[in-house]
Each structure stands twice: as structure tokens, then as C-alpha cells.
Rosetta silent file (secondary structure, phi, psi, omega in degrees, C-alpha in Angstrom):
SEQUENCE: MKTIYLAGGCFWGVQAFFDYQKGILKTTVGYAQGDIDNPTYEQVCTGKTNYTETLKIEFDENKISLKEILDLYFSIINPYLLNQQGNDKGTQYRTGIYSEDKTILDYSKNYISDKQNNDPQKIVVENELLKNFFNAEEYHQKYLDKNPNGYCHINLSKYKK
SCORE:     score description
SCORE:     0.000 S_00000001
   1 L     0.000  137.771  176.548  -20.516   80.815   -2.514 S_00000001
   2 E  -119.988  160.301  179.589  -22.289   79.624   -5.686 S_00000001
   3 E  -131.923  136.513  174.561  -25.977   79.494   -6.555 S_00000001
   4 E  -136.935  151.482  179.595  -27.959   77.020   -8.623 S_00000001
   5 E  -118.849  124.738 -177.371  -31.721   76.682   -9.129 S_00000001
   6 E  -123.825  126.507  174.048  -33.220   73.199   -9.367 S_00000001
   7 E  -104.778  124.169 -176.142  -36.793   72.310  -10.269 S_00000001
   8 E  -144.570   43.709 -176.166  -37.667   68.762   -9.301 S_00000001
   9 L    90.708 -152.152 -179.394  -41.397   68.507   -8.766 S_00000001
  10 L   -55.689  126.208 -173.279  -42.973   69.719   -5.529 S_00000001
  11 H   -73.126  -14.753  179.776  -40.415   72.038   -3.962 S_00000001
  12 H   -60.418  -50.351 -177.719  -41.160   70.972   -0.376 S_00000001
  13 H   -70.867  -37.108  179.395  -39.347   67.658   -0.701 S_00000001
  14 H   -62.587  -42.263  177.891  -36.529   69.010   -2.853 S_00000001
  15 H   -64.043  -48.644 -179.309  -35.803   71.634   -0.184 S_00000001
  16 H   -58.954  -42.703  179.845  -35.920   69.135    2.683 S_00000001
  17 H   -60.693  -49.481 -177.257  -33.625   66.768    0.775 S_00000001
  18 H   -72.745  -24.961  175.684  -30.986   69.407    0.011 S_00000001
  19 H   -64.862  -21.704  178.458  -31.170   70.830    3.530 S_00000001
  20 L   -82.055   -8.620 -171.827  -29.771   67.456    4.684 S_00000001
  21 L   -92.376  143.822  177.411  -26.676   67.735    2.473 S_00000001
  22 L   -68.218  146.539  176.093  -23.249   68.959    3.543 S_00000001
  23 L    85.902   -7.362  177.108  -22.026   72.180    1.963 S_00000001
  24 E   -85.825  119.429 -175.894  -25.510   73.598    1.380 S_00000001
  25 E   -88.476  -38.838 -177.077  -25.540   77.036    2.978 S_00000001
  26 E  -158.470  141.985  174.245  -29.083   78.181    2.285 S_00000001
  27 E  -128.162  145.346  178.630  -32.165   77.001    0.409 S_00000001
  28 E  -141.715  128.757  176.098  -35.215   78.996   -0.647 S_00000001
  29 E   -88.420  146.639 -179.536  -38.290   77.696   -2.457 S_00000001
  30 E  -169.658 -164.913 -175.536  -39.830   79.790   -5.182 S_00000001
  31 E  -120.707  131.234 -176.767  -41.080   80.041   -8.715 S_00000001
  32 E  -127.225  155.742  169.491  -38.797   80.250  -11.764 S_00000001
  33 L    69.820   24.961 -175.261  -38.970   80.789  -15.506 S_00000001
  34 L   -99.014 -175.185 -170.560  -42.463   82.321  -15.634 S_00000001
  35 L  -109.291   -4.379  178.481  -44.275   85.059  -17.478 S_00000001
  36 L  -128.159  161.135  178.131  -45.656   87.376  -14.753 S_00000001
  37 L   -84.833  144.081  173.434  -44.104   89.245  -11.828 S_00000001
  38 L    47.943   57.977 -178.576  -44.536   88.068   -8.246 S_00000001
  39 L   -69.667  155.012  172.209  -46.836   85.097   -8.866 S_00000001
  40 L   -96.840  163.673  176.907  -48.827   83.502   -6.088 S_00000001
  41 H   -57.356  -42.046 -179.707  -48.987   79.779   -5.472 S_00000001
  42 H   -61.929  -40.675  178.199  -52.584   79.789   -6.669 S_00000001
  43 H   -66.006  -43.361 -179.855  -51.568   81.463   -9.955 S_00000001
  44 H   -61.853  -39.442 -178.325  -48.698   79.016  -10.498 S_00000001
  45 H   -65.977  -17.310  178.403  -51.047   76.060   -9.879 S_00000001
  46 L   -71.499  -20.791 -176.525  -53.261   77.138  -12.792 S_00000001
  47 L    78.893    4.414 -176.500  -50.467   76.193  -15.211 S_00000001
  48 L   -97.782   -1.422 -176.482  -51.014   79.469  -17.074 S_00000001
  49 L  -100.553  -11.432 -177.565  -47.964   81.365  -15.747 S_00000001
  50 L    69.294   13.215  177.426  -45.242   79.051  -17.122 S_00000001
  51 L   -81.353  154.723  171.094  -43.573   78.924  -13.681 S_00000001
  52 E  -124.611  139.619  176.630  -42.007   75.814  -12.232 S_00000001
  53 E   -64.566  125.651 -168.200  -41.628   75.138   -8.513 S_00000001
  54 E  -137.534  148.679  175.779  -37.913   75.635   -7.967 S_00000001
  55 E  -109.565  122.872  172.492  -35.333   75.477   -5.197 S_00000001
  56 E   -86.439  124.099 -178.055  -32.651   78.148   -4.982 S_00000001
  57 E  -118.874  121.835  172.727  -29.532   76.547   -3.529 S_00000001
  58 E  -104.380  126.045 -173.001  -26.592   78.539   -2.209 S_00000001
  59 E  -136.663  157.263  176.919  -23.620   76.252   -1.671 S_00000001
  60 L   -96.762  106.751 -175.979  -19.973   76.213   -0.661 S_00000001
  61 L   -67.242   -9.125  173.980  -18.104   74.656   -3.580 S_00000001
  62 L   -81.883  -14.348 -179.255  -15.240   73.801   -1.218 S_00000001
  63 L  -112.769  -22.947  177.329  -17.587   71.446    0.661 S_00000001
  64 L  -147.819  129.482 -177.271  -19.842   70.145   -2.122 S_00000001
  65 L   -85.475  162.531  175.616  -19.074   70.083   -5.824 S_00000001
  66 H   -61.743  -38.799  176.822  -21.453   70.919   -8.633 S_00000001
  67 H   -59.977  -43.792  179.236  -21.146   67.293   -9.764 S_00000001
  68 H   -62.483  -40.879  178.620  -22.210   66.102   -6.308 S_00000001
  69 H   -62.415  -45.807  179.904  -25.214   68.453   -6.380 S_00000001
  70 H   -66.904  -38.216  175.595  -26.254   67.195   -9.812 S_00000001
  71 H   -60.542  -44.271  178.597  -25.728   63.556   -8.767 S_00000001
  72 H   -63.441  -45.248 -179.923  -27.958   64.174   -5.747 S_00000001
  73 H   -58.003  -48.619 -179.132  -30.545   65.979   -7.868 S_00000001
  74 H   -68.547  -18.322  177.815  -30.738   63.152  -10.405 S_00000001
  75 H   -77.122  -15.535 -176.854  -31.087   60.652   -7.534 S_00000001
  76 H  -114.696   -1.393  178.809  -34.414   62.231   -6.480 S_00000001
  77 L  -116.348  162.473  167.188  -36.062   63.020   -9.838 S_00000001
  78 L  -103.642  103.892 -173.277  -37.352   60.992  -12.736 S_00000001
  79 L   -73.055   -2.708 -177.549  -35.587   62.793  -15.608 S_00000001
  80 L   -98.936  -12.250 -177.811  -37.803   61.159  -18.253 S_00000001
  81 L   -88.874  127.538  177.198  -41.154   62.509  -17.048 S_00000001
  82 L   -93.443  124.696  175.609  -42.349   65.732  -18.628 S_00000001
  83 L    60.516   37.634  177.967  -44.367   67.990  -16.312 S_00000001
  84 E  -163.185  140.602  167.601  -44.632   65.372  -13.578 S_00000001
  85 E  -145.537  131.502 -176.991  -42.811   64.066  -10.529 S_00000001
  86 L    58.169 -136.214  179.506  -44.421   61.552   -8.199 S_00000001
  87 L   -84.114   -5.300 -175.769  -48.176   62.129   -8.044 S_00000001
  88 E   -86.355  127.362 -179.600  -47.806   65.794   -9.027 S_00000001
  89 E  -128.401  142.126  178.627  -48.714   66.659  -12.615 S_00000001
  90 L   137.722  160.817 -177.389  -48.601   69.968  -14.442 S_00000001
  91 H   -60.913  -26.012 -179.884  -46.072   72.363  -15.957 S_00000001
  92 H   -70.769   -8.732  179.111  -45.256   73.710  -12.488 S_00000001
  93 H  -108.440   13.678  178.909  -43.735   70.289  -11.680 S_00000001
  94 L   -69.358  160.081 -179.511  -41.366   70.074  -14.650 S_00000001
  95 E   -96.322  147.825  179.191  -37.700   69.456  -13.981 S_00000001
  96 E  -168.623  153.112  174.168  -35.001   71.988  -14.701 S_00000001
  97 E  -119.337  122.658 -176.416  -31.538   73.274  -13.922 S_00000001
  98 E  -130.894  150.387  177.595  -31.226   77.060  -14.041 S_00000001
  99 E  -161.583  156.395  171.009  -28.459   79.507  -13.298 S_00000001
 100 L   -90.713   -8.935 -176.053  -27.289   83.036  -13.914 S_00000001
 101 L  -100.033  112.589 -177.784  -23.756   81.599  -14.177 S_00000001
 102 H   -61.453  -31.922  178.422  -22.903   80.366  -17.673 S_00000001
 103 H   -61.822  -42.801  177.878  -20.139   78.140  -16.274 S_00000001
 104 H   -64.305  -43.110  179.742  -22.706   76.244  -14.180 S_00000001
 105 H   -64.831  -42.164  178.140  -25.021   75.910  -17.181 S_00000001
 106 H   -62.159  -42.204  178.865  -22.233   74.672  -19.434 S_00000001
 107 H   -62.721  -47.099 -178.224  -21.218   72.130  -16.802 S_00000001
 108 H   -67.707  -32.963  175.984  -24.797   70.932  -16.320 S_00000001
 109 H   -62.116  -45.752  177.810  -25.333   70.750  -20.089 S_00000001
 110 H   -64.938  -38.290  178.556  -22.295   68.454  -20.391 S_00000001
 111 H   -60.463  -49.029  179.601  -23.466   66.469  -17.361 S_00000001
 112 H   -64.433  -41.375  179.350  -26.895   65.868  -18.947 S_00000001
 113 H   -60.232  -44.156  177.720  -25.305   65.092  -22.306 S_00000001
 114 H   -61.611  -43.053  177.963  -23.054   62.467  -20.713 S_00000001
 115 H   -62.934  -43.644 -178.129  -26.056   60.900  -18.963 S_00000001
 116 H   -63.636  -37.118  179.756  -28.067   60.941  -22.208 S_00000001
 117 H   -61.592  -24.099 -178.848  -25.236   59.233  -24.121 S_00000001
 118 L  -105.616   14.920 -173.726  -25.552   56.262  -21.755 S_00000001
 119 L  -140.438  124.654  179.671  -29.339   56.139  -21.689 S_00000001
 120 L   -73.146  -22.750  178.852  -31.791   55.147  -24.431 S_00000001
 121 L   -79.900  146.394 -178.935  -34.648   57.075  -22.771 S_00000001
 122 L   -76.564  123.577  174.470  -34.980   60.800  -23.532 S_00000001
 123 L   -82.628  128.252 -174.744  -33.995   63.050  -20.622 S_00000001
 124 L  -113.334   23.505  179.101  -36.407   66.011  -20.464 S_00000001
 125 L   -76.396  124.448  176.544  -34.706   68.144  -17.784 S_00000001
 126 E   -67.265  151.783  175.566  -34.524   71.798  -18.855 S_00000001
 127 E  -143.279   98.580 -171.115  -31.120   73.485  -18.712 S_00000001
 128 E  -142.117  158.529  168.418  -31.466   77.246  -19.147 S_00000001
 129 E   -60.206  143.498  177.883  -30.294   80.626  -18.020 S_00000001
 130 L   -67.601  120.720  178.058  -32.405   81.803  -15.130 S_00000001
 131 L   -81.578  -47.133  177.618  -35.127   84.043  -16.533 S_00000001
 132 L  -166.668  162.855  177.692  -36.549   85.011  -13.145 S_00000001
 133 E  -151.998  128.197  176.383  -37.119   83.705   -9.640 S_00000001
 134 E  -123.904  132.152  178.022  -39.602   84.844   -7.041 S_00000001
 135 E   -58.473  140.454  173.009  -39.627   83.519   -3.487 S_00000001
 136 L   -73.546  166.422  178.964  -42.646   81.399   -2.637 S_00000001
 137 L   -56.887  154.141 -175.674  -44.905   82.434    0.209 S_00000001
 138 H   -56.551  -36.965 -177.152  -43.487   82.079    3.722 S_00000001
 139 H   -66.356  -16.865  176.381  -45.673   79.072    4.572 S_00000001
 140 H   -84.019  -23.031 -177.897  -43.920   77.097    1.798 S_00000001
 141 L   -68.051  127.329 -179.802  -40.412   77.786    3.183 S_00000001
 142 L    53.005   38.360 -173.873  -39.135   74.718    5.103 S_00000001
 143 H   -55.005  -44.708 -176.404  -42.670   73.343    4.769 S_00000001
 144 H   -73.412  -19.455  171.106  -41.826   69.772    5.746 S_00000001
 145 H   -68.960  -40.264 -178.931  -40.014   70.974    8.880 S_00000001
 146 H   -79.391  -27.678 -176.390  -43.250   72.694    9.917 S_00000001
 147 L  -131.983   74.894 -172.844  -45.476   69.862    8.630 S_00000001
 148 L   -58.743  -20.499  179.389  -43.544   66.588    9.042 S_00000001
 149 L   -99.913   12.713  178.916  -46.443   64.513    7.719 S_00000001
 150 L   -67.072  157.528 -179.443  -46.876   66.659    4.612 S_00000001
 151 L   -64.478  138.857  175.258  -46.874   65.031    1.171 S_00000001
 152 L  -150.800  131.402  179.671  -43.492   64.424   -0.388 S_00000001
 153 L   -83.006   -1.448  179.725  -42.610   62.450   -3.512 S_00000001
 154 L  -109.439  134.205  176.201  -39.096   61.843   -2.162 S_00000001
 155 L   -78.204  100.888 -175.891  -38.394   59.237    0.517 S_00000001
 156 L   -88.089   -7.798 -172.436  -36.635   61.447    3.050 S_00000001
 157 L   -58.357  -32.914 -178.542  -36.472   58.872    5.856 S_00000001
 158 L   -82.064   -4.569 -178.271  -32.921   57.798    4.983 S_00000001
 159 L  -108.043  -13.543 -175.222  -31.671   61.406    4.981 S_00000001
 160 L   -60.388  140.747 -177.262  -33.099   62.727    8.246 S_00000001
 161 L   -77.429    0.000    0.000  -30.494   63.928   10.668 S_00000001
């Protein structure tokens, strides 16, 4: 099992999207890369904690490759927008790829570099060692399963099982 952390705007839709993918063993929404311990959603929304809404993904690399995960991730984000995805704006909605595994970070750095070489627009997706990650409150976990009409910047209709 491998773990990667992906920030792609509001974490509700990112979680629902990856929950539909083969080889994903477990997903958890939370807050990454911030400056205080155990932040609340309300604190993160102020933009003063430096956290970004992030999805922790545990995956079976025998069933889904890191390249496939990154291809899927880039299919649901706008990599050129800084601190925004869909209608959501603020530092908590910035995009990023984080890991405690240097091999994953090196791979994702090369992946982004290859994409950038073929694109005149500047890609602003962070690629960093995971500084920290705190689980979001329980009501955020699998939010769109509990609230099917909740806001989502990703069109999930083509992925529903």
C-alpha cells in the first residue's frame, strides 16, 4: 500500500471522485501543510492557517499506478489557477501533491515538469514533502455520499457507480 496527498480545491468532490477509482483502498479528507495543530474547518476557512483542503489516498500500486492517479488528478483540476478551483477561492483551495515518500515526490516532480514542457501556461500545483495532515471533522468525510446534492466543482455524474 502507498499513500499520496492531493489538494484539488474543495475536498468533498476530490474524495468522491477518487472513491470511484479502482485500486483506491481508502480516502480521508483533511487539512495539510498548515501552521497550527488540529485546525478546525472554520480556522482553515479564514485563510490564516496556511492549510489546504487535502485528500489522503491509500492505494494498491498493483491495481492503480502513480501515473494513473496523477492523470486522474490533473483531469479534475485546473493546474493554472492559484488558490482557486471552481467557484471556491482562497489559499485553502490551492492545488498540491504531497507525500512523505521522496520517490513519489520525485516522480510527481518529473510528471509536472513533463506537463509544463508541453504547455505555455504556468502550472501552479505545489509538489512538496508532507509537512502535516490532520483529519477533517467527521461530517466532511464522504460528504457527498451523505449529501448527494452538495456543491461540487467536479462533474461526478460520469463516474457514479
